mmCIF file of C-alpha atoms and ligand atoms in Angstrom:
data_model
loop_
_atom_site.group_PDB
_atom_site.id
_atom_site.type_symbol
_atom_site.label_atom_id
_atom_site.label_comp_id
_atom_site.label_asym_id
_atom_site.label_seq_id
_atom_site.Cartn_x
_atom_site.Cartn_y
_atom_site.Cartn_z
ATOM 1 C CA MET K 1 -1.770 -11.001 -13.928
ATOM 2 C CA LEU K 2 -1.795 -7.501 -14.647
ATOM 3 C CA ASN K 3 -1.194 -4.762 -12.115
ATOM 4 C CA ILE K 4 -1.013 -1.623 -12.743
ATOM 5 C CA ILE K 5 -0.631 1.277 -11.157
ATOM 6 C CA LEU K 6 -2.280 4.866 -11.478
ATOM 7 C CA PHE K 7 -0.953 7.641 -10.011
ATOM 8 C CA GLY K 8 -1.283 11.804 -10.745
ATOM 9 C CA LYS K 9 -2.499 14.384 -8.796
ATOM 10 C CA PRO K 10 -5.927 14.759 -7.271
ATOM 11 C CA GLY K 11 -7.792 15.420 -10.960
ATOM 12 C CA ALA K 12 -5.798 13.867 -13.144
ATOM 13 C CA GLY K 13 -8.803 11.807 -13.850
ATOM 14 C CA LYS K 14 -7.447 8.589 -12.373
ATOM 15 C CA GLY K 15 -10.834 7.164 -11.690
ATOM 16 C CA THR K 16 -12.391 7.847 -14.588
ATOM 17 C CA GLN K 17 -9.599 6.074 -17.045
ATOM 18 C CA ALA K 18 -9.640 2.649 -14.781
ATOM 19 C CA ASP K 19 -13.546 2.280 -14.371
ATOM 20 C CA TYR K 20 -12.490 2.083 -18.557
ATOM 21 C CA ILE K 21 -9.798 0.585 -17.949
ATOM 22 C CA LYS K 22 -10.667 -2.923 -15.696
ATOM 23 C CA ASN K 23 -13.708 -3.246 -17.810
ATOM 24 C CA TYR K 24 -11.320 -3.511 -20.852
ATOM 25 C CA PHE K 25 -7.997 -5.564 -19.374
ATOM 26 C CA ASP K 26 -10.935 -6.998 -17.427
ATOM 27 C CA LEU K 27 -8.524 -5.695 -14.027
ATOM 28 C CA VAL K 28 -9.922 -4.927 -10.648
ATOM 29 C CA HIS K 29 -10.251 -1.363 -9.613
ATOM 30 C CA ILE K 30 -8.852 -0.514 -6.179
ATOM 31 C CA SER K 31 -9.421 3.394 -5.043
ATOM 32 C CA THR K 32 -8.682 4.065 -1.358
ATOM 33 C CA GLY K 33 -10.573 7.531 -1.744
ATOM 34 C CA ASP K 34 -12.983 5.439 -3.209
ATOM 35 C CA LEU K 35 -13.726 2.744 -0.135
ATOM 36 C CA PHE K 36 -12.699 5.047 1.997
ATOM 37 C CA ARG K 37 -15.951 7.612 1.287
ATOM 38 C CA ASN K 38 -18.133 4.511 1.343
ATOM 39 C CA ASN K 39 -16.736 3.304 4.910
ATOM 40 C CA ILE K 40 -18.606 8.018 4.915
ATOM 41 C CA LYS K 41 -20.689 6.660 4.087
ATOM 42 C CA ASN K 42 -22.064 3.673 5.944
ATOM 43 C CA GLU K 43 -20.735 5.125 9.100
ATOM 44 C CA THR K 44 -18.171 2.902 9.941
ATOM 45 C CA GLN K 45 -15.436 3.798 12.250
ATOM 46 C CA MET K 46 -12.680 4.289 9.698
ATOM 47 C CA GLY K 47 -14.743 6.210 8.086
ATOM 48 C CA LEU K 48 -14.806 8.422 11.206
ATOM 49 C CA ILE K 49 -10.460 8.259 11.526
ATOM 50 C CA ALA K 50 -10.862 9.182 7.334
ATOM 51 C CA LYS K 51 -13.622 11.826 7.282
ATOM 52 C CA SER K 52 -11.465 13.560 9.508
ATOM 53 C CA TYR K 53 -8.600 13.621 7.633
ATOM 54 C CA MET K 54 -9.440 13.828 3.987
ATOM 55 C CA ASP K 55 -11.668 17.065 5.363
ATOM 56 C CA GLU K 56 -8.674 19.560 6.179
ATOM 57 C CA GLY K 57 -7.109 17.984 2.162
ATOM 58 C CA LYS K 58 -4.902 15.507 4.665
ATOM 59 C CA LEU K 59 -3.817 11.641 3.812
ATOM 60 C CA VAL K 60 -5.325 9.131 6.025
ATOM 61 C CA PRO K 61 -2.280 7.283 8.129
ATOM 62 C CA ASP K 62 -0.661 4.578 6.689
ATOM 63 C CA GLU K 63 -1.486 2.272 9.733
ATOM 64 C CA VAL K 64 -5.184 3.243 8.257
ATOM 65 C CA THR K 65 -5.297 3.459 4.914
ATOM 66 C CA ILE K 66 -2.697 -0.274 4.423
ATOM 67 C CA ASP K 67 -4.986 -2.806 6.022
ATOM 68 C CA MET K 68 -7.487 -1.370 3.853
ATOM 69 C CA LEU K 69 -6.051 -1.508 0.440
ATOM 70 C CA LYS K 70 -5.133 -5.414 2.033
ATOM 71 C CA SER K 71 -8.111 -6.535 2.825
ATOM 72 C CA GLU K 72 -9.094 -5.625 -0.517
ATOM 73 C CA VAL K 73 -7.284 -7.669 -2.400
ATOM 74 C CA ILE K 74 -7.250 -10.710 -0.613
ATOM 75 C CA ASN K 75 -10.657 -10.595 -1.091
ATOM 76 C CA ASN K 76 -10.573 -10.147 -4.642
ATOM 77 C CA SER K 77 -7.478 -13.201 -4.991
ATOM 78 C CA LYS K 78 -9.292 -14.422 -7.998
ATOM 79 C CA ALA K 79 -8.537 -10.819 -10.009
ATOM 80 C CA ASN K 80 -6.869 -10.778 -13.126
ATOM 81 C CA GLY K 81 -5.920 -7.577 -11.922
ATOM 82 C CA PHE K 82 -5.042 -5.064 -9.692
ATOM 83 C CA ILE K 83 -5.402 -0.754 -10.804
ATOM 84 C CA PHE K 84 -4.532 1.036 -8.207
ATOM 85 C CA ASP K 85 -5.647 4.187 -7.800
ATOM 86 C CA GLY K 86 -5.217 6.594 -4.814
ATOM 87 C CA PHE K 87 -2.095 4.327 -3.637
ATOM 88 C CA PRO K 88 0.576 4.117 -2.847
ATOM 89 C CA ARG K 89 0.670 8.178 -2.295
ATOM 90 C CA THR K 90 4.068 7.618 0.331
ATOM 91 C CA ILE K 91 7.148 5.233 0.547
ATOM 92 C CA SER K 92 5.932 3.605 2.901
ATOM 93 C CA GLN K 93 2.499 2.741 1.036
ATOM 94 C CA ALA K 94 4.284 1.486 -1.937
ATOM 95 C CA GLU K 95 6.791 -0.891 0.328
ATOM 96 C CA VAL K 96 4.236 -2.026 1.878
ATOM 97 C CA LEU K 97 2.429 -2.831 -1.096
ATOM 98 C CA ASP K 98 5.465 -4.693 -2.892
ATOM 99 C CA ILE K 99 6.850 -6.866 0.774
ATOM 100 C CA PHE K 100 2.418 -8.233 0.870
ATOM 101 C CA LEU K 101 2.043 -8.288 -3.390
ATOM 102 C CA ASP K 102 5.193 -10.264 -3.240
ATOM 103 C CA SER K 103 3.656 -12.590 -0.498
ATOM 104 C CA MET K 104 1.281 -13.490 -2.631
ATOM 105 C CA LYS K 105 3.286 -14.035 -5.684
ATOM 106 C CA MET K 106 1.850 -10.566 -7.202
ATOM 107 C CA ASN K 107 4.200 -7.501 -8.223
ATOM 108 C CA ILE K 108 3.766 -4.220 -10.625
ATOM 109 C CA ARG K 109 3.852 -4.276 -13.481
ATOM 110 C CA ALA K 110 3.480 -0.963 -13.772
ATOM 111 C CA THR K 111 2.941 3.038 -12.201
ATOM 112 C CA ILE K 112 2.098 4.521 -15.332
ATOM 113 C CA SER K 113 0.669 8.899 -14.207
ATOM 114 C CA LEU K 114 -1.561 11.153 -15.579
ATOM 115 C CA ASP K 115 0.467 14.471 -16.332
ATOM 116 C CA VAL K 116 -1.495 17.395 -15.579
ATOM 117 C CA GLU K 117 -1.135 21.326 -14.894
ATOM 118 C CA ASP K 118 -2.174 22.907 -10.939
ATOM 119 C CA PHE K 119 -4.140 25.492 -12.458
ATOM 120 C CA ILE K 120 -6.189 22.913 -15.245
ATOM 121 C CA LEU K 121 -6.763 20.324 -11.727
ATOM 122 C CA GLU K 122 -7.689 23.121 -9.712
ATOM 123 C CA ASP K 123 -10.494 24.135 -12.489
ATOM 124 C CA ARG K 124 -10.951 20.529 -13.071
ATOM 125 C CA LEU K 125 -11.542 19.843 -8.970
ATOM 126 C CA ILE K 126 -14.114 23.304 -8.191
ATOM 127 C CA LYS K 127 -16.239 22.039 -11.581
ATOM 128 C CA ARG K 128 -16.471 18.398 -10.269
ATOM 129 C CA GLY K 129 -17.185 19.335 -6.654
ATOM 130 C CA LYS K 130 -20.637 20.897 -7.872
ATOM 131 C CA THR K 131 -22.138 17.485 -8.959
ATOM 132 C CA SER K 132 -20.074 15.482 -6.511
ATOM 133 C CA GLY K 133 -20.753 16.387 -3.375
ATOM 134 C CA ARG K 134 -17.260 15.949 -2.515
ATOM 135 C CA LEU K 135 -16.201 18.593 0.719
ATOM 136 C CA ASP K 136 -12.740 18.310 -0.813
ATOM 137 C CA ASP K 137 -13.020 19.445 -3.790
ATOM 138 C CA GLN K 138 -15.446 22.370 -2.994
ATOM 139 C CA ASN K 139 -12.743 24.390 -1.771
ATOM 140 C CA ILE K 140 -9.478 25.637 -2.383
ATOM 141 C CA ASN K 141 -7.332 25.951 0.512
ATOM 142 C CA LYS K 142 -7.838 22.588 0.484
ATOM 143 C CA ILE K 143 -7.591 21.703 -2.832
ATOM 144 C CA ARG K 144 -4.116 23.317 -2.785
ATOM 145 C CA ASN K 145 -3.271 21.890 0.633
ATOM 146 C CA ARG K 146 -4.403 18.556 -0.737
ATOM 147 C CA PHE K 147 -1.753 18.964 -3.568
ATOM 148 C CA LYS K 148 1.002 19.837 -1.272
ATOM 149 C CA GLU K 149 0.208 17.005 0.748
ATOM 150 C CA TYR K 150 0.934 14.922 -3.062
ATOM 151 C CA ASN K 151 4.177 17.095 -3.728
ATOM 152 C CA LYS K 152 5.637 16.466 -0.030
ATOM 153 C CA LYS K 153 4.485 12.538 0.158
ATOM 154 C CA THR K 154 3.639 11.055 -3.058
ATOM 155 C CA LEU K 155 6.441 13.259 -5.028
ATOM 156 C CA PRO K 156 9.295 10.288 -4.137
ATOM 157 C CA LEU K 157 7.297 7.743 -5.044
ATOM 158 C CA ILE K 158 8.270 9.299 -8.878
ATOM 159 C CA ASN K 159 11.898 8.090 -7.823
ATOM 160 C CA TYR K 160 10.316 4.645 -5.748
ATOM 161 C CA TYR K 161 8.699 3.252 -9.351
ATOM 162 C CA LYS K 162 11.658 5.080 -11.289
ATOM 163 C CA SER K 163 14.689 2.724 -9.662
ATOM 164 C CA LEU K 164 12.534 -0.633 -10.179
ATOM 165 C CA ASN K 165 12.348 0.975 -13.814
ATOM 166 C CA LYS K 166 7.959 0.443 -13.425
ATOM 167 C CA PHE K 167 7.244 3.474 -13.978
ATOM 168 C CA TYR K 168 5.665 5.739 -17.125
ATOM 169 C CA SER K 169 3.435 8.591 -17.330
ATOM 170 C CA ILE K 170 1.220 10.269 -20.239
ATOM 171 C CA SER K 171 -0.317 13.306 -20.578
ATOM 172 C CA GLY K 172 -3.314 13.525 -18.690
ATOM 173 C CA THR K 173 -4.647 16.504 -21.074
ATOM 174 C CA GLY K 174 -7.029 16.251 -23.919
ATOM 175 C CA THR K 175 -10.077 14.299 -24.260
ATOM 176 C CA ILE K 176 -11.185 11.804 -21.816
ATOM 177 C CA ASP K 177 -11.404 9.245 -24.795
ATOM 178 C CA GLU K 178 -7.649 10.283 -25.746
ATOM 179 C CA ILE K 179 -6.188 9.649 -22.633
ATOM 180 C CA ARG K 180 -8.202 6.169 -23.237
ATOM 181 C CA ASP K 181 -6.614 5.100 -25.846
ATOM 182 C CA LYS K 182 -3.022 6.412 -25.198
ATOM 183 C CA LEU K 183 -3.518 4.235 -22.003
ATOM 184 C CA VAL K 184 -4.852 1.234 -23.999
ATOM 185 C CA ASN K 185 -1.950 1.395 -26.297
ATOM 186 C CA MET K 186 0.186 1.910 -22.863
ATOM 187 C CA ILE K 187 -0.299 -0.739 -21.157
ATOM 188 C CA ASN K 188 -0.942 -3.607 -24.891
ATOM 189 C CA GLN K 189 2.753 -2.403 -24.622
ATOM 190 C CA LEU K 190 3.154 -3.428 -21.394
ATOM 191 C CA LYS K 191 1.908 -6.582 -22.199
ATOM 192 C CA LEU K 192 2.960 -7.431 -25.074
ATOM 193 C CA ASN K 193 7.099 -6.327 -23.767
ATOM 194 C CA ASP K 194 6.240 -9.368 -21.310
HETATM 195 P P1 LIG M 1 -9.093 10.454 -3.822
HETATM 196 O O1 LIG M 1 -10.383 10.077 -4.233
HETATM 197 O O2 LIG M 1 -7.169 8.935 -4.203
HETATM 198 O O3 LIG M 1 -8.525 11.707 -4.445
HETATM 199 O O4 LIG M 1 -8.935 10.525 -2.443
HETATM 200 C C1 LIG M 1 -9.977 11.417 -1.554
HETATM 201 C C2 LIG M 1 -8.659 11.711 0.430
HETATM 202 O O5 LIG M 1 -8.703 10.149 0.477
HETATM 203 C C3 LIG M 1 -8.316 12.267 -0.367
HETATM 204 O O6 LIG M 1 -7.263 13.047 -0.371
HETATM 205 C C4 LIG M 1 -7.080 11.550 1.524
HETATM 206 O O7 LIG M 1 -7.654 12.226 2.343
HETATM 207 C C5 LIG M 1 -7.363 10.020 1.139
HETATM 208 N N1 LIG M 1 -7.580 9.018 1.082
HETATM 209 C C6 LIG M 1 -6.581 8.774 -0.660
HETATM 210 N N2 LIG M 1 -5.913 7.530 -0.723
HETATM 211 C C7 LIG M 1 -5.468 7.622 0.085
HETATM 212 C C8 LIG M 1 -4.231 6.538 0.006
HETATM 213 N N3 LIG M 1 -3.362 5.921 0.180
HETATM 214 N N4 LIG M 1 -3.656 7.151 1.372
HETATM 215 C C9 LIG M 1 -3.500 8.117 2.398
HETATM 216 N N5 LIG M 1 -4.512 8.590 2.553
HETATM 217 C C10 LIG M 1 -5.597 8.259 1.160
#
């Protein structure tokens, strides 16, 4: 099984790249952001809770997020592996993920970060907001709030995965195809080393 975490700030290109990588390596793509947005669209109780946080650019509480993630993995237990996109975003989510995967005889092979500077991300997100309809992409203060949340709660995950020797990074600037090729090469290399 090949389980990869795609890591990076909002707008780094995780979703775009995951869409390609999932087909290339035959993996199931789990995006917690997409799952929340589906719940919001379907007006579920969870969607209602998530919306109040997402609209402010804040993280949805772990209690809600972790259960949703676990169900998604269990519902796809026949998968060849997973690409986790937007999860984990806190140390406690990472710890729970490790314990949970271990209980399923699975583990994380690598966390791959797509590195992009903030000013490029802001530009990308504002542009995306014009077509995506996402409220959290349409306001610069909300975007900056998401970066703040990232710096405070998500950045510590870099050291978490470095200490497990599972942290890798590539530049997330360039064309989509260039980044995709770097990502594919890196994952192929990881597979060769297994
Ligand atoms: P994304 O689509 O990954 O940019 O996520 C959009 C929003 O969904 C985030 O700003 C959070 O409010 C929420 N979200 C997504 N994934 C998580 C997570 N792992 N933990 C907490 N909140 C999350």
